[in-house]
Tab-separated table of C-alpha atoms in Angstrom:
chain	number	residue	atom	x	y	z
A	1	MET	CA	1.981	-12.946	25.978
A	2	LYS	CA	1.552	-16.858	27.438
A	3	GLY	CA	-0.451	-17.845	30.490
A	4	ARG	CA	-4.070	-18.289	30.784
A	5	ARG	CA	-5.905	-15.157	30.393
A	6	THR	CA	-9.360	-13.414	31.350
A	7	LEU	CA	-11.391	-11.471	29.609
A	8	GLY	CA	-13.433	-8.650	31.412
A	9	GLU	CA	-15.241	-5.325	29.669
A	10	TRP	CA	-15.814	-5.369	25.930
A	11	SER	CA	-16.573	-2.171	23.789
A	12	VAL	CA	-17.256	-2.234	19.617
A	13	LYS	CA	-18.296	0.703	18.236
A	14	PRO	CA	-17.271	2.824	14.530
A	15	ALA	CA	-13.759	3.448	14.184
A	16	ASN	CA	-13.497	7.424	14.182
A	17	ASP	CA	-11.634	7.089	10.728
A	18	GLU	CA	-11.163	10.214	9.071
A	19	ARG	CA	-9.831	7.875	6.083
A	20	GLU	CA	-11.626	7.703	2.868
A	21	GLY	CA	-11.367	3.614	1.610
A	22	TYR	CA	-14.021	1.626	0.426
A	23	LEU	CA	-12.191	-2.103	0.828
A	24	SER	CA	-13.098	-2.412	4.167
A	25	GLU	CA	-15.471	-1.457	7.316
A	26	GLN	CA	-14.248	-0.890	10.241
A	27	LEU	CA	-14.182	-1.752	13.863
A	28	ALA	CA	-13.093	-0.093	16.854
A	29	LEU	CA	-12.630	-2.374	19.792
A	30	GLY	CA	-11.445	-2.354	23.556
A	31	VAL	CA	-10.287	-5.061	25.177
A	32	THR	CA	-9.854	-5.034	28.926
A	33	TYR	CA	-8.246	-8.686	30.971
A	34	THR	CA	-6.151	-10.211	33.071
A	35	ALA	CA	-2.570	-12.512	31.494
A	36	ALA	CA	-0.637	-13.355	34.968
A	37	GLY	CA	-2.785	-11.681	37.646
A	38	ARG	CA	-2.237	-8.480	35.974
A	39	PRO	CA	-4.604	-6.071	34.028
A	40	TYR	CA	-4.712	-5.034	30.363
A	41	HIS	CA	-6.748	-2.784	27.855
A	42	ALA	CA	-5.650	-2.991	24.752
A	43	HIS	CA	-7.327	-0.889	21.652
A	44	LEU	CA	-7.838	-3.000	18.693
A	45	LEU	CA	-8.883	-2.134	14.964
A	46	ALA	CA	-11.156	-4.752	13.511
A	47	LYS	CA	-11.092	-4.792	9.382
A	48	LEU	CA	-14.716	-6.691	7.836
A	49	LEU	CA	-15.731	-6.425	4.156
A	50	PRO	CA	-16.889	-3.430	3.231
A	51	GLN	CA	-21.256	-3.637	2.962
A	52	ASP	CA	-21.597	-1.452	-0.580
A	53	PRO	CA	-22.460	-4.166	-2.776
A	54	PHE	CA	-20.793	-2.875	-5.249
A	55	ASN	CA	-16.894	-2.659	-2.647
A	56	ARG	CA	-18.054	-5.686	-1.842
A	57	ALA	CA	-18.501	-8.204	-4.878
A	58	PHE	CA	-15.041	-5.961	-5.638
A	59	VAL	CA	-13.361	-6.880	-2.571
A	60	ILE	CA	-14.187	-10.158	-2.060
A	61	GLU	CA	-13.225	-10.924	-6.558
A	62	SER	CA	-10.438	-8.908	-6.287
A	63	LEU	CA	-8.379	-11.365	-3.297
A	64	PHE	CA	-7.949	-8.147	-1.349
A	65	ASP	CA	-9.089	-9.180	1.721
A	66	LEU	CA	-7.774	-12.873	1.976
A	67	ARG	CA	-4.144	-10.639	0.420
A	68	GLU	CA	-4.050	-8.594	3.726
A	69	ILE	CA	-4.665	-11.643	6.302
A	70	LYS	CA	-1.831	-13.297	4.115
A	71	PHE	CA	0.322	-10.605	4.303
A	72	TYR	CA	0.056	-10.738	8.392
A	73	LYS	CA	-0.684	-14.626	9.288
A	74	GLU	CA	0.328	-17.876	7.995
A	75	VAL	CA	-3.842	-18.855	6.366
A	76	SER	CA	-4.596	-22.912	6.024
A	77	ARG	CA	-7.790	-24.758	5.212
A	78	GLY	CA	-6.968	-27.031	7.151
A	79	ARG	CA	-7.862	-25.003	9.918
A	80	CYS	CA	-11.308	-23.244	8.432
A	81	GLU	CA	-9.543	-19.709	8.311
A	82	VAL	CA	-10.179	-20.569	3.989
A	83	THR	CA	-13.237	-22.954	3.025
A	84	GLY	CA	-13.162	-23.475	-0.522
A	85	GLY	CA	-13.414	-22.377	-4.119
A	86	ARG	CA	-10.275	-20.621	-5.972
A	87	ARG	CA	-8.865	-19.014	-2.604
A	88	GLY	CA	-7.791	-21.122	-1.339
A	89	GLU	CA	-5.205	-23.051	-4.611
A	90	ALA	CA	-2.510	-21.445	-3.875
A	91	ALA	CA	-1.798	-22.425	-0.918
A	92	ALA	CA	-3.269	-25.803	-1.802
A	93	ALA	CA	-1.050	-26.070	-5.042
A	94	ALA	CA	1.952	-25.391	-3.204
A	95	ALA	CA	1.160	-28.071	0.114
A	96	ALA	CA	0.848	-30.224	-3.036
A	97	ALA	CA	4.459	-29.948	-3.896
A	98	GLY	CA	5.848	-29.997	-0.086
A	99	ARG	CA	6.390	-26.098	-0.010
A	100	HIS	CA	5.569	-23.477	3.290
A	101	VAL	CA	3.007	-20.910	1.920
A	102	LYS	CA	5.440	-18.116	3.789
A	103	VAL	CA	3.903	-15.090	5.450
A	104	ILE	CA	5.146	-11.884	4.589
A	105	LYS	CA	5.528	-9.891	7.170
A	106	PRO	CA	7.310	-12.529	9.243
A	107	ALA	CA	9.778	-13.064	6.390
A	108	VAL	CA	10.716	-9.097	6.506
A	109	GLU	CA	11.493	-8.605	10.037
A	110	ALA	CA	13.338	-12.295	9.850
A	111	VAL	CA	15.471	-11.448	7.589
A	112	GLU	CA	15.752	-8.099	9.195
A	113	ARG	CA	16.881	-9.467	12.006
A	114	LYS	CA	20.092	-11.200	10.734
A	115	TYR	CA	21.628	-9.363	8.980
A	116	LEU	CA	20.832	-5.412	10.613
A	117	THR	CA	21.412	-3.900	14.175
A	118	GLU	CA	19.108	-3.818	17.210
A	119	GLU	CA	19.501	0.309	16.439
A	120	ASP	CA	18.652	-0.632	12.628
A	121	LEU	CA	15.829	-2.066	13.360
A	122	GLU	CA	12.147	0.267	12.846
A	123	SER	CA	9.064	-0.849	15.594
A	124	SER	CA	5.804	0.107	14.129
A	125	TRP	CA	6.707	0.361	10.412
A	126	THR	CA	3.228	-1.449	9.704
A	127	PRO	CA	0.305	-2.662	12.818
A	128	ASP	CA	0.631	-5.800	14.913
A	129	LEU	CA	-1.960	-9.438	14.241
A	130	TYR	CA	-4.370	-10.119	16.560
A	131	PHE	CA	-6.338	-11.640	15.343
A	132	ALA	CA	-7.042	-13.430	11.380
A	133	LYS	CA	-10.417	-15.382	9.855
A	134	HIS	CA	-12.002	-15.971	6.395
A	135	LYS	CA	-14.482	-17.807	5.088
A	136	GLU	CA	-15.486	-17.867	0.546
A	137	ALA	CA	-16.848	-14.454	-0.203
A	138	ALA	CA	-18.711	-14.575	3.534
A	139	GLU	CA	-16.875	-13.779	6.161
A	140	SER	CA	-13.241	-11.995	6.527
A	141	ILE	CA	-12.306	-10.086	9.837
A	142	LEU	CA	-8.908	-9.017	10.348
A	143	VAL	CA	-7.666	-6.823	13.855
A	144	LEU	CA	-5.038	-5.538	14.716
A	145	ASP	CA	-2.968	-2.930	16.697
A	146	ASP	CA	-5.197	0.307	16.418
A	147	MET	CA	-1.810	2.268	15.797
A	148	CYS	CA	-3.765	5.796	16.089
A	149	GLN	CA	-3.785	4.797	20.002
A	150	HIS	CA	-0.140	5.270	19.931
A	151	GLY	CA	0.400	8.430	19.181
A	152	TYR	CA	0.088	8.103	15.143
A	153	LYS	CA	-2.508	10.231	13.081
A	154	VAL	CA	-3.541	10.204	8.932
A	155	PRO	CA	-2.737	13.251	6.924
A	156	GLU	CA	-5.160	15.168	5.959
A	157	LEU	CA	-6.407	13.690	1.960
A	158	THR	CA	-7.077	17.912	1.167
A	159	ASP	CA	-4.344	19.159	2.545
A	160	GLY	CA	-1.834	16.794	0.535
A	161	MET	CA	1.275	15.842	3.025
A	162	THR	CA	3.789	18.051	4.782
A	163	SER	CA	7.522	17.404	3.734
A	164	ALA	CA	8.697	15.534	7.242
A	165	GLN	CA	5.968	12.797	6.637
A	166	THR	CA	7.279	12.051	3.012
A	167	ARG	CA	10.300	11.288	3.709
A	168	ALA	CA	9.375	9.614	6.050
A	169	ALA	CA	7.372	7.140	4.204
A	170	LEU	CA	10.205	7.456	1.841
A	171	VAL	CA	12.500	6.522	3.937
A	172	THR	CA	9.886	3.505	5.615
A	173	VAL	CA	8.906	2.130	2.465
A	174	ALA	CA	12.748	2.037	0.941
A	175	ASN	CA	13.471	-0.317	3.834
A	176	PHE	CA	10.470	-2.720	3.477
A	177	HIS	CA	11.748	-2.473	-0.631
A	178	ALA	CA	15.221	-3.049	0.556
A	179	ALA	CA	14.383	-6.455	2.817
A	180	THR	CA	12.819	-7.792	0.082
A	181	VAL	CA	15.698	-7.826	-1.813
A	182	ALA	CA	17.519	-9.135	0.558
A	183	LEU	CA	14.836	-12.172	0.891
A	184	GLN	CA	16.304	-12.701	-3.263
A	185	HIS	CA	20.152	-12.118	-3.044
A	186	LYS	CA	20.943	-12.725	0.944
A	187	GLU	CA	18.211	-15.962	1.173
A	188	GLY	CA	17.847	-16.657	-2.366
A	189	LYS	CA	14.464	-16.379	-2.491
A	190	ASN	CA	11.986	-16.466	-5.610
A	191	LEU	CA	9.435	-13.241	-4.163
A	192	GLN	CA	7.017	-15.207	-6.193
A	193	GLU	CA	7.278	-19.133	-5.450
A	194	GLU	CA	7.788	-18.237	-2.103
A	195	PHE	CA	4.446	-15.823	-1.647
A	196	PRO	CA	1.635	-17.368	-4.344
A	197	TYR	CA	-0.515	-15.087	-3.086
A	198	LEU	CA	0.532	-11.642	-4.412
A	199	LEU	CA	-0.982	-9.298	-6.461
A	200	SER	CA	-0.488	-10.530	-9.956
A	201	VAL	CA	-0.330	-7.883	-12.816
A	202	ASP	CA	-3.405	-9.437	-14.853
A	203	GLN	CA	-5.491	-8.920	-11.776
A	204	SER	CA	-3.775	-5.414	-11.202
A	205	VAL	CA	-4.415	-4.748	-14.491
A	206	GLU	CA	-8.616	-5.276	-13.910
A	207	SER	CA	-7.760	-3.670	-10.816
A	208	PHE	CA	-7.056	-0.282	-11.970
A	209	ASN	CA	-8.672	-0.438	-15.340
A	210	CYS	CA	-12.293	-1.181	-13.578
A	211	LEU	CA	-11.368	2.001	-11.521
A	212	VAL	CA	-9.912	3.717	-14.559
A	213	GLU	CA	-13.573	2.960	-16.611
A	214	ARG	CA	-15.421	3.924	-13.518
A	215	GLY	CA	-13.731	7.712	-12.610
A	216	LEU	CA	-12.798	9.020	-15.916
A	217	PRO	CA	-16.360	9.280	-17.098
A	218	LEU	CA	-16.927	11.155	-14.039
A	219	LEU	CA	-13.749	13.543	-14.801
A	220	LEU	CA	-15.087	14.214	-18.537
A	221	LYS	CA	-18.245	15.645	-17.779
A	222	PHE	CA	-17.342	16.974	-14.327
A	223	LEU	CA	-14.660	19.495	-16.901
A	224	GLU	CA	-17.045	20.688	-19.555
A	225	SER	CA	-17.903	22.982	-17.040
A	226	ARG	CA	-13.928	23.919	-17.167
A	227	LYS	CA	-13.617	25.583	-20.117
A	228	ASP	CA	-9.687	26.554	-18.806
A	229	GLN	CA	-9.175	22.868	-18.568
A	230	ALA	CA	-10.060	21.886	-22.730
A	231	GLN	CA	-6.559	20.970	-22.471
A	232	VAL	CA	-6.847	18.373	-19.629
A	233	ARG	CA	-9.742	16.946	-21.011
A	234	GLU	CA	-8.723	16.878	-24.674
A	235	GLY	CA	-5.389	15.236	-23.608
A	236	LEU	CA	-7.820	12.527	-21.264
A	237	THR	CA	-10.190	11.359	-24.137
A	238	ARG	CA	-7.241	9.249	-25.458
A	239	TYR	CA	-7.487	6.752	-22.334
A	240	SER	CA	-10.874	5.814	-23.337
A	241	GLY	CA	-10.409	2.530	-24.307
A	242	PRO	CA	-7.805	0.386	-24.092
A	243	ARG	CA	-5.715	2.913	-24.282
A	244	ALA	CA	-5.857	2.998	-19.991
A	245	ALA	CA	-4.869	-0.429	-19.716
A	246	GLN	CA	-1.845	-0.881	-22.007
A	247	VAL	CA	-0.684	2.431	-20.227
A	248	LEU	CA	-0.836	-0.126	-16.802
A	249	ARG	CA	0.259	-3.671	-18.151
A	250	GLU	CA	3.953	-2.107	-18.893
A	251	VAL	CA	4.180	-0.364	-15.990
A	252	LEU	CA	2.902	-3.228	-13.650
A	253	ALA	CA	4.282	-5.915	-15.910
A	254	PRO	CA	7.842	-6.689	-13.807
A	255	SER	CA	10.977	-5.515	-14.900
A	256	ASP	CA	14.404	-7.056	-16.186
A	257	LYS	CA	16.369	-5.204	-13.523
A	258	LEU	CA	14.815	-4.980	-10.231
A	259	ASN	CA	11.879	-5.684	-8.862
A	260	THR	CA	10.774	-5.651	-5.282
A	261	LEU	CA	8.178	-6.662	-3.004
A	262	VAL	CA	5.810	-3.583	-3.861
A	263	HIS	CA	2.022	-1.876	-1.720
A	264	CYS	CA	1.118	-1.033	-4.703
A	265	ASP	CA	-1.709	1.307	-2.661
A	266	PHE	CA	1.017	4.208	-1.891
A	267	TRP	CA	-0.649	6.965	-0.924
A	268	CYS	CA	-1.426	8.960	2.031
A	269	ASN	CA	-4.805	7.290	2.614
A	270	ASN	CA	-2.886	4.305	3.682
A	271	LEU	CA	-0.016	5.830	5.558
A	272	LEU	CA	-0.355	7.019	9.018
A	273	PHE	CA	2.702	9.116	10.845
A	274	LYS	CA	3.833	10.659	14.439
A	275	GLU	CA	5.579	13.619	14.863
A	276	ALA	CA	8.271	14.065	17.538
A	277	GLU	CA	9.742	17.673	18.564
A	278	ASP	CA	13.371	15.772	18.659
A	279	ALA	CA	13.604	13.137	16.395
A	280	ALA	CA	12.126	12.540	12.545
A	281	ALA	CA	8.364	12.201	11.562
A	282	ARG	CA	7.641	7.473	12.317
A	283	CYS	CA	5.841	6.231	9.684
A	284	CYS	CA	3.481	3.756	9.577
A	285	ILE	CA	2.141	1.518	6.498
A	286	ILE	CA	-1.100	-0.290	6.369
A	287	ASP	CA	-3.627	-2.104	4.067
A	288	TRP	CA	-1.821	-4.211	1.891
A	289	GLN	CA	-4.569	-5.494	0.157
A	290	MET	CA	-2.771	-5.302	-3.186
A	291	VAL	CA	0.688	-6.122	-2.396
A	292	MET	CA	2.244	-7.320	-5.663
A	293	TYR	CA	5.995	-7.664	-7.727
A	294	GLY	CA	6.562	-5.014	-9.039
A	295	ARG	CA	9.166	-2.250	-9.471
A	296	PRO	CA	9.722	-0.616	-6.305
A	297	ALA	CA	8.649	3.150	-8.475
A	298	ILE	CA	5.208	2.197	-8.750
A	299	ASP	CA	5.182	2.726	-4.913
A	300	VAL	CA	7.201	5.944	-4.717
A	301	ALA	CA	5.233	7.923	-7.803
A	302	LEU	CA	1.802	6.965	-6.709
A	303	LEU	CA	2.993	8.507	-3.410
A	304	LEU	CA	4.505	11.660	-5.409
A	305	THR	CA	1.683	11.793	-7.808
A	306	THR	CA	-1.318	11.643	-5.183
A	307	SER	CA	-0.182	13.222	-1.996
A	308	LEU	CA	1.603	16.503	-2.609
A	309	GLU	CA	0.457	19.499	-2.993
A	310	PRO	CA	0.891	20.741	-6.326
A	311	ALA	CA	3.756	23.946	-5.073
A	312	GLU	CA	5.323	21.225	-3.232
A	313	ARG	CA	5.338	18.161	-6.025
A	314	ARG	CA	6.774	21.005	-8.673
A	315	LYS	CA	9.107	21.736	-6.268
A	316	HIS	CA	10.187	19.232	-4.346
A	317	GLY	CA	9.465	16.320	-6.893
A	318	SER	CA	12.496	15.476	-8.522
A	319	GLU	CA	14.907	15.989	-4.624
A	320	LEU	CA	12.155	13.376	-3.052
A	321	LEU	CA	12.846	10.404	-5.533
A	322	ALA	CA	16.849	10.986	-5.153
A	323	ALA	CA	15.922	11.123	-0.891
A	324	TYR	CA	13.749	7.917	-1.686
A	325	TRP	CA	16.916	6.460	-3.956
A	326	ASP	CA	19.825	7.514	-1.128
A	327	ALA	CA	17.087	5.659	2.292
A	328	PHE	CA	17.079	2.381	-0.522
A	329	MET	CA	20.749	2.267	-1.282
A	330	ALA	CA	21.503	3.039	2.331
A	331	ARG	CA	20.208	0.452	3.476
A	332	LEU	CA	20.923	-2.194	0.273
A	333	SER	CA	24.691	-1.048	1.908
A	334	LYS	CA	24.057	-2.817	5.372
A	335	PHE	CA	22.944	-5.824	4.739
A	336	GLY	CA	25.758	-6.417	3.141
A	337	ILE	CA	24.247	-5.527	-1.454
A	338	GLU	CA	26.820	-3.329	-3.128
A	339	SER	CA	25.348	-1.341	-5.625
A	340	LYS	CA	27.119	-2.691	-8.453
A	341	ALA	CA	25.332	-6.423	-7.450
A	342	LEU	CA	21.573	-4.895	-8.688
A	343	LYS	CA	22.385	-3.558	-11.758
A	344	TYR	CA	20.005	-1.244	-11.644
A	345	THR	CA	20.709	2.986	-11.049
A	346	LYS	CA	20.007	6.164	-9.848
A	347	GLN	CA	18.299	6.610	-13.723
A	348	ASP	CA	16.598	2.980	-14.219
A	349	LEU	CA	14.728	4.621	-11.198
A	350	GLU	CA	14.518	7.576	-12.778
A	351	ALA	CA	13.088	6.395	-15.854
A	352	ASP	CA	11.034	3.948	-14.079
A	353	PHE	CA	9.287	6.713	-12.067
A	354	ARG	CA	8.860	8.783	-15.402
A	355	ALA	CA	6.735	5.574	-16.615
A	356	ALA	CA	4.986	4.797	-12.828
A	357	GLN	CA	3.650	8.563	-12.942
A	358	ALA	CA	1.648	7.481	-15.787
A	359	MET	CA	0.305	4.584	-13.656
A	360	ALA	CA	-0.521	6.682	-10.647
A	361	ALA	CA	-2.180	9.216	-12.711
A	362	LEU	CA	-4.529	6.810	-13.817
A	363	VAL	CA	-5.356	5.564	-10.510
A	364	VAL	CA	-5.844	8.895	-9.580
A	365	VAL	CA	-8.687	9.688	-12.181
A	366	GLY	CA	-10.204	6.212	-11.957
A	367	SER	CA	-10.275	6.912	-7.901
A	368	VAL	CA	-12.028	11.475	-8.488
A	369	ASP	CA	-14.960	10.506	-6.777
A	370	ILE	CA	-13.013	11.195	-3.707
A	371	ALA	CA	-11.771	14.437	-4.584
A	372	LEU	CA	-14.758	15.478	-6.729
A	373	GLY	CA	-16.957	18.717	-4.905
A	374	THR	CA	-14.124	19.260	-3.178
A	375	PRO	CA	-12.260	22.049	-4.561
A	376	GLY	CA	-9.030	21.917	-2.755
A	377	ARG	CA	-8.972	18.298	-4.193
A	378	GLU	CA	-10.437	19.260	-7.681
A	379	GLU	CA	-7.596	21.942	-7.622
A	380	ARG	CA	-4.618	19.412	-6.768
A	381	VAL	CA	-5.888	16.409	-9.588
A	382	LEU	CA	-6.249	18.547	-12.427
A	383	ASN	CA	-3.063	20.600	-12.075
A	384	LEU	CA	-1.668	17.422	-11.659
A	385	LEU	CA	-2.880	16.134	-14.773
A	386	ALA	CA	-2.243	19.382	-16.723
A	387	ASP	CA	1.782	19.189	-15.618
A	388	LEU	CA	1.627	15.887	-16.728
A	389	LEU	CA	0.121	16.408	-19.796
A	390	GLU	CA	2.159	18.974	-20.584
A	391	GLN	CA	5.953	16.844	-19.518
A	392	GLY	CA	4.764	14.518	-22.186
A	393	VAL	CA	4.733	11.951	-19.229
A	394	LEU	CA	0.387	11.944	-19.889
């Protein structure tokens, strides 16, 4: 919206957020303003550095806050949004080489507009950006459209996602994955060079392994009182020490067959859904702090492993994986990319998915404090781990 704007009333309060996460502090903003003589009211969500000292240090060290800002907006040292430190090194190196560092969301939207029809384009697959500011290890502000004001809701973590929500999420992430394939195959982009701020393999392994090292002792301690889960406890003890990091690295390292940009934290807490009686549920993906270059099966495994009730996962897991594949291939076809050009098959996806389930299970172990104390969540975690141990995935 162009032209002069006049700020009227505004309000700030803690976000009424049912999500259980630790990577940001969130505020709900209400802003009334006039533009071109007309009144407007915006509902916004501000994300700040977390107040908890451990979580704050974790976010700063892992660059999660800056990475999410860069997902939405170009951050220039010259504009003072980033000041000093190693956080600006990737952008500075690119600038020194005469290369323009691109931003993921606009790049994805641009390649979709170039090759797809208006009918194919999704609105609100992730929130719109209003403002971003960053200062090294001191301040981080990301202001986004509050999608909950547009009818989107966070699914209940304890209940797990419905079949309609799961399918909507898989289609949305398949479309995102396909657009990043199009950037590579149609536009000739090297994604790791195009977006040098992506989470690296070393960073992702270190971050997830840090969670496992904190969560695994909690889970093993809890299982001491669960004699019916002796096999689960015995199986998990093998992941004390270096084994967890080895499993994580094997999955998070790029494939020699097919890689896309992946969300890498793709579970129900980072998804919003808008239900419609006369149409399929719509999904909006949030929290892009961990976006990286890797196997698309990572996102699928994280979703199906963490966010479904055991009966739903057991009964429909294979069917949902096939639904993702069909959506992915259908979207690629709209870009004019044929399956034979990929050199990646459904069997390759299934193999990557099986391996990624082990990584996803370790993420569940690392985040087990979210489940402990809530019986429904505890049983879901234990059922998941028992199933994967029985299947030989863990």
